[in-house]
Amino acid sequence: MITRFASIFVRGAINKVIFPQRSFHLFRRYQPFLDFDEDRKFRLMLDVEDFHPRDIDVKIEEKRVKITAHKNNEHRNWRDSTQITREYDLPDDVDPSSVKSSVDSGVLVIEGDRRIAGDATQMSNEKEYIMNIDLNGFKPEEVSVKQNGDEIIVEAKQEIKNVGNDQSQSKLFRRFIRRFNLPHHINKEEIKAKYTS
């Protein structure tokens, strides 16, 4: 649950840290805050303080999140209408069927389960030692495998860029490192790494 303090911090992070060069208030207000936690969750947070939760619609279409918020203010002499629409791509490692949304203290939080790259299975017998590592969501050029003595180091880095319908941009960085100790009976000179889809 996001407290009022947390939502103020998130809004401050959105307004001051991520897009400090923007001066147009409405443009700045509705920028997302993206978060990849180590707890296997993907989070997208958006300031929707001006909208009632019933006026916010979140749809998941394949690997995209579409957010629409609309409100009307009517007074005796005037009428005002505000609407925002944002679309964001879900990263490849997020399960679209697990995505849920909630509004708390004026912040729309969209969360989805993700598979952590790097989960490994190992098989061994006297003749060979096979290690399979889940690299879902990473391209071959984003992965490096190194050997350092009895240790294998697998590292993957990725930058995800997202452009909103108003040409706003956000970036997300993912990285993991896995280290494995090799059994002593393995010939270190014959180690091979292979990427398969």
mmCIF file of C-alpha atoms in Angstrom:
data_model
loop_
_atom_site.group_PDB
_atom_site.id
_atom_site.type_symbol
_atom_site.label_atom_id
_atom_site.label_comp_id
_atom_site.label_asym_id
_atom_site.label_seq_id
_atom_site.Cartn_x
_atom_site.Cartn_y
_atom_site.Cartn_z
ATOM 1 C CA MET A 1 0.000 0.000 0.000
ATOM 2 C CA ILE A 2 1.426 3.387 -0.964
ATOM 3 C CA THR A 3 1.126 5.946 1.800
ATOM 4 C CA ARG A 4 0.546 9.631 1.238
ATOM 5 C CA PHE A 5 4.249 10.207 1.970
ATOM 6 C CA ALA A 6 5.250 7.637 -0.643
ATOM 7 C CA SER A 7 2.971 9.178 -3.266
ATOM 8 C CA ILE A 8 4.458 12.612 -2.587
ATOM 9 C CA PHE A 9 7.938 11.103 -2.976
ATOM 10 C CA VAL A 10 6.958 9.374 -6.222
ATOM 11 C CA ARG A 11 5.485 12.596 -7.606
ATOM 12 C CA GLY A 12 8.626 14.438 -6.534
ATOM 13 C CA ALA A 13 10.778 11.835 -8.258
ATOM 14 C CA ILE A 14 8.719 12.134 -11.433
ATOM 15 C CA ASN A 15 8.719 15.929 -11.467
ATOM 16 C CA LYS A 16 12.223 16.709 -10.265
ATOM 17 C CA VAL A 17 14.535 13.814 -11.013
ATOM 18 C CA ILE A 18 13.351 12.120 -14.183
ATOM 19 C CA PHE A 19 12.221 15.138 -16.236
ATOM 20 C CA PRO A 20 13.768 18.257 -14.659
ATOM 21 C CA GLN A 21 14.027 20.164 -17.960
ATOM 22 C CA ARG A 22 10.256 20.157 -18.657
ATOM 23 C CA SER A 23 8.311 23.188 -17.498
ATOM 24 C CA PHE A 24 4.806 22.446 -18.797
ATOM 25 C CA HIS A 25 2.943 21.211 -15.696
ATOM 26 C CA LEU A 26 0.478 18.784 -17.324
ATOM 27 C CA PHE A 27 3.155 17.195 -19.479
ATOM 28 C CA ARG A 28 5.334 16.611 -16.447
ATOM 29 C CA ARG A 29 2.577 15.373 -14.136
ATOM 30 C CA TYR A 30 1.606 12.309 -16.108
ATOM 31 C CA GLN A 31 5.017 10.798 -16.739
ATOM 32 C CA PRO A 32 5.432 7.237 -15.458
ATOM 33 C CA PHE A 33 7.777 5.991 -12.806
ATOM 34 C CA LEU A 34 9.016 2.529 -13.823
ATOM 35 C CA ASP A 35 10.379 0.066 -11.314
ATOM 36 C CA PHE A 36 11.877 -3.405 -11.718
ATOM 37 C CA ASP A 37 12.095 -4.836 -8.237
ATOM 38 C CA GLU A 38 14.147 -7.837 -7.258
ATOM 39 C CA ASP A 39 10.929 -9.304 -5.826
ATOM 40 C CA ARG A 40 9.828 -10.513 -9.280
ATOM 41 C CA LYS A 41 7.392 -7.636 -9.872
ATOM 42 C CA PHE A 42 7.175 -5.053 -12.631
ATOM 43 C CA ARG A 43 5.655 -1.758 -11.488
ATOM 44 C CA LEU A 44 4.518 1.271 -13.424
ATOM 45 C CA MET A 45 3.348 4.212 -11.298
ATOM 46 C CA LEU A 46 1.508 7.221 -12.644
ATOM 47 C CA ASP A 47 0.286 10.349 -10.848
ATOM 48 C CA VAL A 48 -3.500 10.479 -11.331
ATOM 49 C CA GLU A 49 -4.336 12.700 -8.365
ATOM 50 C CA ASP A 50 -6.737 14.809 -10.446
ATOM 51 C CA PHE A 51 -8.908 11.796 -11.339
ATOM 52 C CA HIS A 52 -11.338 9.690 -9.338
ATOM 53 C CA PRO A 53 -10.492 5.939 -9.476
ATOM 54 C CA ARG A 54 -13.819 5.192 -11.216
ATOM 55 C CA ASP A 55 -12.777 7.542 -14.063
ATOM 56 C CA ILE A 56 -9.579 5.592 -14.786
ATOM 57 C CA ASP A 57 -9.597 2.686 -17.226
ATOM 58 C CA VAL A 58 -6.638 0.312 -17.572
ATOM 59 C CA LYS A 59 -6.620 -2.255 -20.390
ATOM 60 C CA ILE A 60 -4.041 -4.875 -21.258
ATOM 61 C CA GLU A 61 -3.916 -5.671 -24.967
ATOM 62 C CA GLU A 62 -1.297 -8.307 -25.729
ATOM 63 C CA LYS A 63 1.961 -6.761 -24.476
ATOM 64 C CA ARG A 64 0.665 -3.175 -24.069
ATOM 65 C CA VAL A 65 -0.918 -1.325 -21.164
ATOM 66 C CA LYS A 66 -3.433 1.334 -22.197
ATOM 67 C CA ILE A 67 -4.459 3.881 -19.553
ATOM 68 C CA THR A 68 -7.324 6.316 -20.083
ATOM 69 C CA ALA A 69 -8.508 8.819 -17.475
ATOM 70 C CA HIS A 70 -11.312 11.333 -17.986
ATOM 71 C CA LYS A 71 -13.029 13.902 -15.789
ATOM 72 C CA ASN A 72 -15.574 16.682 -16.231
ATOM 73 C CA ASN A 73 -16.048 19.728 -14.016
ATOM 74 C CA GLU A 74 -19.238 21.689 -14.467
ATOM 75 C CA HIS A 75 -20.216 24.955 -12.883
ATOM 76 C CA ARG A 76 -22.982 27.386 -13.599
ATOM 77 C CA ASN A 77 -20.989 29.458 -16.107
ATOM 78 C CA TRP A 78 -18.440 27.032 -17.470
ATOM 79 C CA ARG A 79 -17.536 23.428 -18.145
ATOM 80 C CA ASP A 80 -14.088 21.859 -18.112
ATOM 81 C CA SER A 81 -13.054 18.456 -19.454
ATOM 82 C CA THR A 82 -9.700 16.726 -18.972
ATOM 83 C CA GLN A 83 -8.565 13.447 -20.510
ATOM 84 C CA ILE A 84 -5.242 11.642 -20.644
ATOM 85 C CA THR A 85 -4.398 8.520 -22.598
ATOM 86 C CA ARG A 86 -1.109 6.708 -22.215
ATOM 87 C CA GLU A 87 0.161 3.453 -23.691
ATOM 88 C CA TYR A 88 3.213 1.541 -22.525
ATOM 89 C CA ASP A 89 4.841 -1.655 -23.764
ATOM 90 C CA LEU A 90 5.207 -4.419 -21.212
ATOM 91 C CA PRO A 91 8.710 -5.899 -21.090
ATOM 92 C CA ASP A 92 9.034 -9.384 -22.603
ATOM 93 C CA ASP A 93 9.498 -11.050 -19.229
ATOM 94 C CA VAL A 94 6.169 -9.783 -17.791
ATOM 95 C CA ASP A 95 3.160 -12.114 -17.902
ATOM 96 C CA PRO A 96 0.250 -9.975 -19.280
ATOM 97 C CA SER A 97 -2.362 -12.152 -17.533
ATOM 98 C CA SER A 98 -0.825 -11.269 -14.148
ATOM 99 C CA VAL A 99 -1.067 -7.478 -14.596
ATOM 100 C CA LYS A 100 -3.301 -5.721 -12.076
ATOM 101 C CA SER A 101 -3.899 -2.064 -11.267
ATOM 102 C CA SER A 102 -4.915 -0.072 -8.204
ATOM 103 C CA VAL A 103 -5.138 3.573 -7.172
ATOM 104 C CA ASP A 104 -3.891 4.723 -3.783
ATOM 105 C CA SER A 105 -3.327 8.309 -2.635
ATOM 106 C CA GLY A 106 -3.584 9.639 -6.184
ATOM 107 C CA VAL A 107 -1.061 7.205 -7.665
ATOM 108 C CA LEU A 108 -2.066 4.559 -10.208
ATOM 109 C CA VAL A 109 0.050 1.456 -9.632
ATOM 110 C CA ILE A 110 0.176 -1.213 -12.341
ATOM 111 C CA GLU A 111 1.938 -4.425 -11.295
ATOM 112 C CA GLY A 112 2.723 -7.646 -13.076
ATOM 113 C CA ASP A 113 4.661 -10.806 -12.322
ATOM 114 C CA ARG A 114 7.900 -11.233 -14.168
ATOM 115 C CA ARG A 115 10.241 -14.108 -14.721
ATOM 116 C CA ILE A 116 13.682 -13.411 -13.382
ATOM 117 C CA ALA A 117 16.288 -14.119 -15.996
ATOM 118 C CA GLY A 118 19.119 -16.204 -14.735
ATOM 119 C CA ASP A 119 17.154 -19.024 -13.126
ATOM 120 C CA ALA A 120 19.376 -22.026 -13.759
ATOM 121 C CA THR A 121 19.112 -25.796 -13.897
ATOM 122 C CA GLN A 122 22.121 -28.078 -13.823
ATOM 123 C CA MET A 123 22.568 -31.649 -15.059
ATOM 124 C CA SER A 124 25.712 -33.650 -14.538
ATOM 125 C CA ASN A 125 27.129 -37.091 -15.210
ATOM 126 C CA GLU A 126 30.666 -38.432 -15.503
ATOM 127 C CA LYS A 127 31.121 -37.264 -19.109
ATOM 128 C CA GLU A 128 29.394 -33.894 -19.201
ATOM 129 C CA TYR A 129 28.098 -31.054 -17.097
ATOM 130 C CA ILE A 130 25.220 -29.022 -18.586
ATOM 131 C CA MET A 131 23.914 -25.773 -17.155
ATOM 132 C CA ASN A 132 20.759 -24.151 -18.621
ATOM 133 C CA ILE A 133 20.111 -20.515 -17.707
ATOM 134 C CA ASP A 134 16.812 -18.742 -18.414
ATOM 135 C CA LEU A 135 17.690 -15.632 -20.434
ATOM 136 C CA ASN A 136 14.122 -14.806 -21.441
ATOM 137 C CA GLY A 137 13.818 -11.161 -22.451
ATOM 138 C CA PHE A 138 17.508 -10.741 -23.311
ATOM 139 C CA LYS A 139 19.045 -10.758 -26.791
ATOM 140 C CA PRO A 140 22.290 -12.679 -27.466
ATOM 141 C CA GLU A 141 24.281 -9.449 -27.806
ATOM 142 C CA GLU A 142 23.127 -8.393 -24.307
ATOM 143 C CA VAL A 143 24.610 -11.503 -22.645
ATOM 144 C CA SER A 144 28.230 -12.270 -21.783
ATOM 145 C CA VAL A 145 29.702 -15.494 -20.375
ATOM 146 C CA LYS A 146 33.170 -15.484 -18.812
ATOM 147 C CA GLN A 147 35.299 -18.067 -17.082
ATOM 148 C CA ASN A 148 37.520 -17.159 -14.158
ATOM 149 C CA GLY A 149 39.277 -20.265 -12.856
ATOM 150 C CA ASP A 150 36.612 -22.591 -11.416
ATOM 151 C CA GLU A 151 33.917 -19.943 -11.752
ATOM 152 C CA ILE A 152 31.539 -19.181 -14.653
ATOM 153 C CA ILE A 153 30.125 -15.640 -14.692
ATOM 154 C CA VAL A 154 26.976 -14.950 -16.728
ATOM 155 C CA GLU A 155 26.018 -11.293 -17.060
ATOM 156 C CA ALA A 156 23.136 -9.695 -18.979
ATOM 157 C CA LYS A 157 22.388 -5.988 -19.437
ATOM 158 C CA GLN A 158 19.436 -4.383 -21.200
ATOM 159 C CA GLU A 159 18.081 -0.893 -21.801
ATOM 160 C CA ILE A 160 14.371 -0.600 -22.634
ATOM 161 C CA LYS A 161 13.160 2.652 -24.193
ATOM 162 C CA ASN A 162 9.480 3.532 -24.285
ATOM 163 C CA VAL A 163 7.895 6.428 -26.183
ATOM 164 C CA GLY A 164 4.415 7.565 -25.137
ATOM 165 C CA ASN A 165 1.750 8.861 -27.526
ATOM 166 C CA ASP A 166 2.766 12.430 -26.609
ATOM 167 C CA GLN A 167 6.386 11.601 -27.581
ATOM 168 C CA SER A 168 7.467 11.488 -23.930
ATOM 169 C CA GLN A 169 10.225 8.976 -23.313
ATOM 170 C CA SER A 170 11.159 6.700 -20.461
ATOM 171 C CA LYS A 171 14.082 4.316 -20.034
ATOM 172 C CA LEU A 172 14.388 1.196 -17.978
ATOM 173 C CA PHE A 173 17.618 -0.649 -17.246
ATOM 174 C CA ARG A 174 17.807 -4.359 -16.359
ATOM 175 C CA ARG A 175 20.890 -6.233 -15.286
ATOM 176 C CA PHE A 176 21.744 -9.500 -13.621
ATOM 177 C CA ILE A 177 24.893 -11.416 -12.783
ATOM 178 C CA ARG A 178 25.007 -15.114 -11.919
ATOM 179 C CA ARG A 179 28.141 -16.899 -10.716
ATOM 180 C CA PHE A 180 28.528 -20.672 -10.753
ATOM 181 C CA ASN A 181 31.318 -22.795 -9.319
ATOM 182 C CA LEU A 182 32.317 -25.641 -11.615
ATOM 183 C CA PRO A 183 32.773 -29.171 -10.286
ATOM 184 C CA HIS A 184 36.428 -30.174 -9.933
ATOM 185 C CA HIS A 185 36.208 -33.046 -12.447
ATOM 186 C CA ILE A 186 35.327 -30.686 -15.362
ATOM 187 C CA ASN A 187 38.038 -29.997 -17.955
ATOM 188 C CA LYS A 188 38.148 -26.181 -17.930
ATOM 189 C CA GLU A 189 39.649 -26.093 -21.442
ATOM 190 C CA GLU A 190 36.549 -27.659 -23.042
ATOM 191 C CA ILE A 191 33.863 -25.321 -21.691
ATOM 192 C CA LYS A 192 31.483 -23.928 -24.331
ATOM 193 C CA ALA A 193 28.584 -21.468 -24.079
ATOM 194 C CA LYS A 194 25.649 -21.627 -26.488
ATOM 195 C CA TYR A 195 22.597 -19.342 -26.785
ATOM 196 C CA THR A 196 19.378 -21.059 -27.937
ATOM 197 C CA SER A 197 15.950 -19.540 -28.376
#
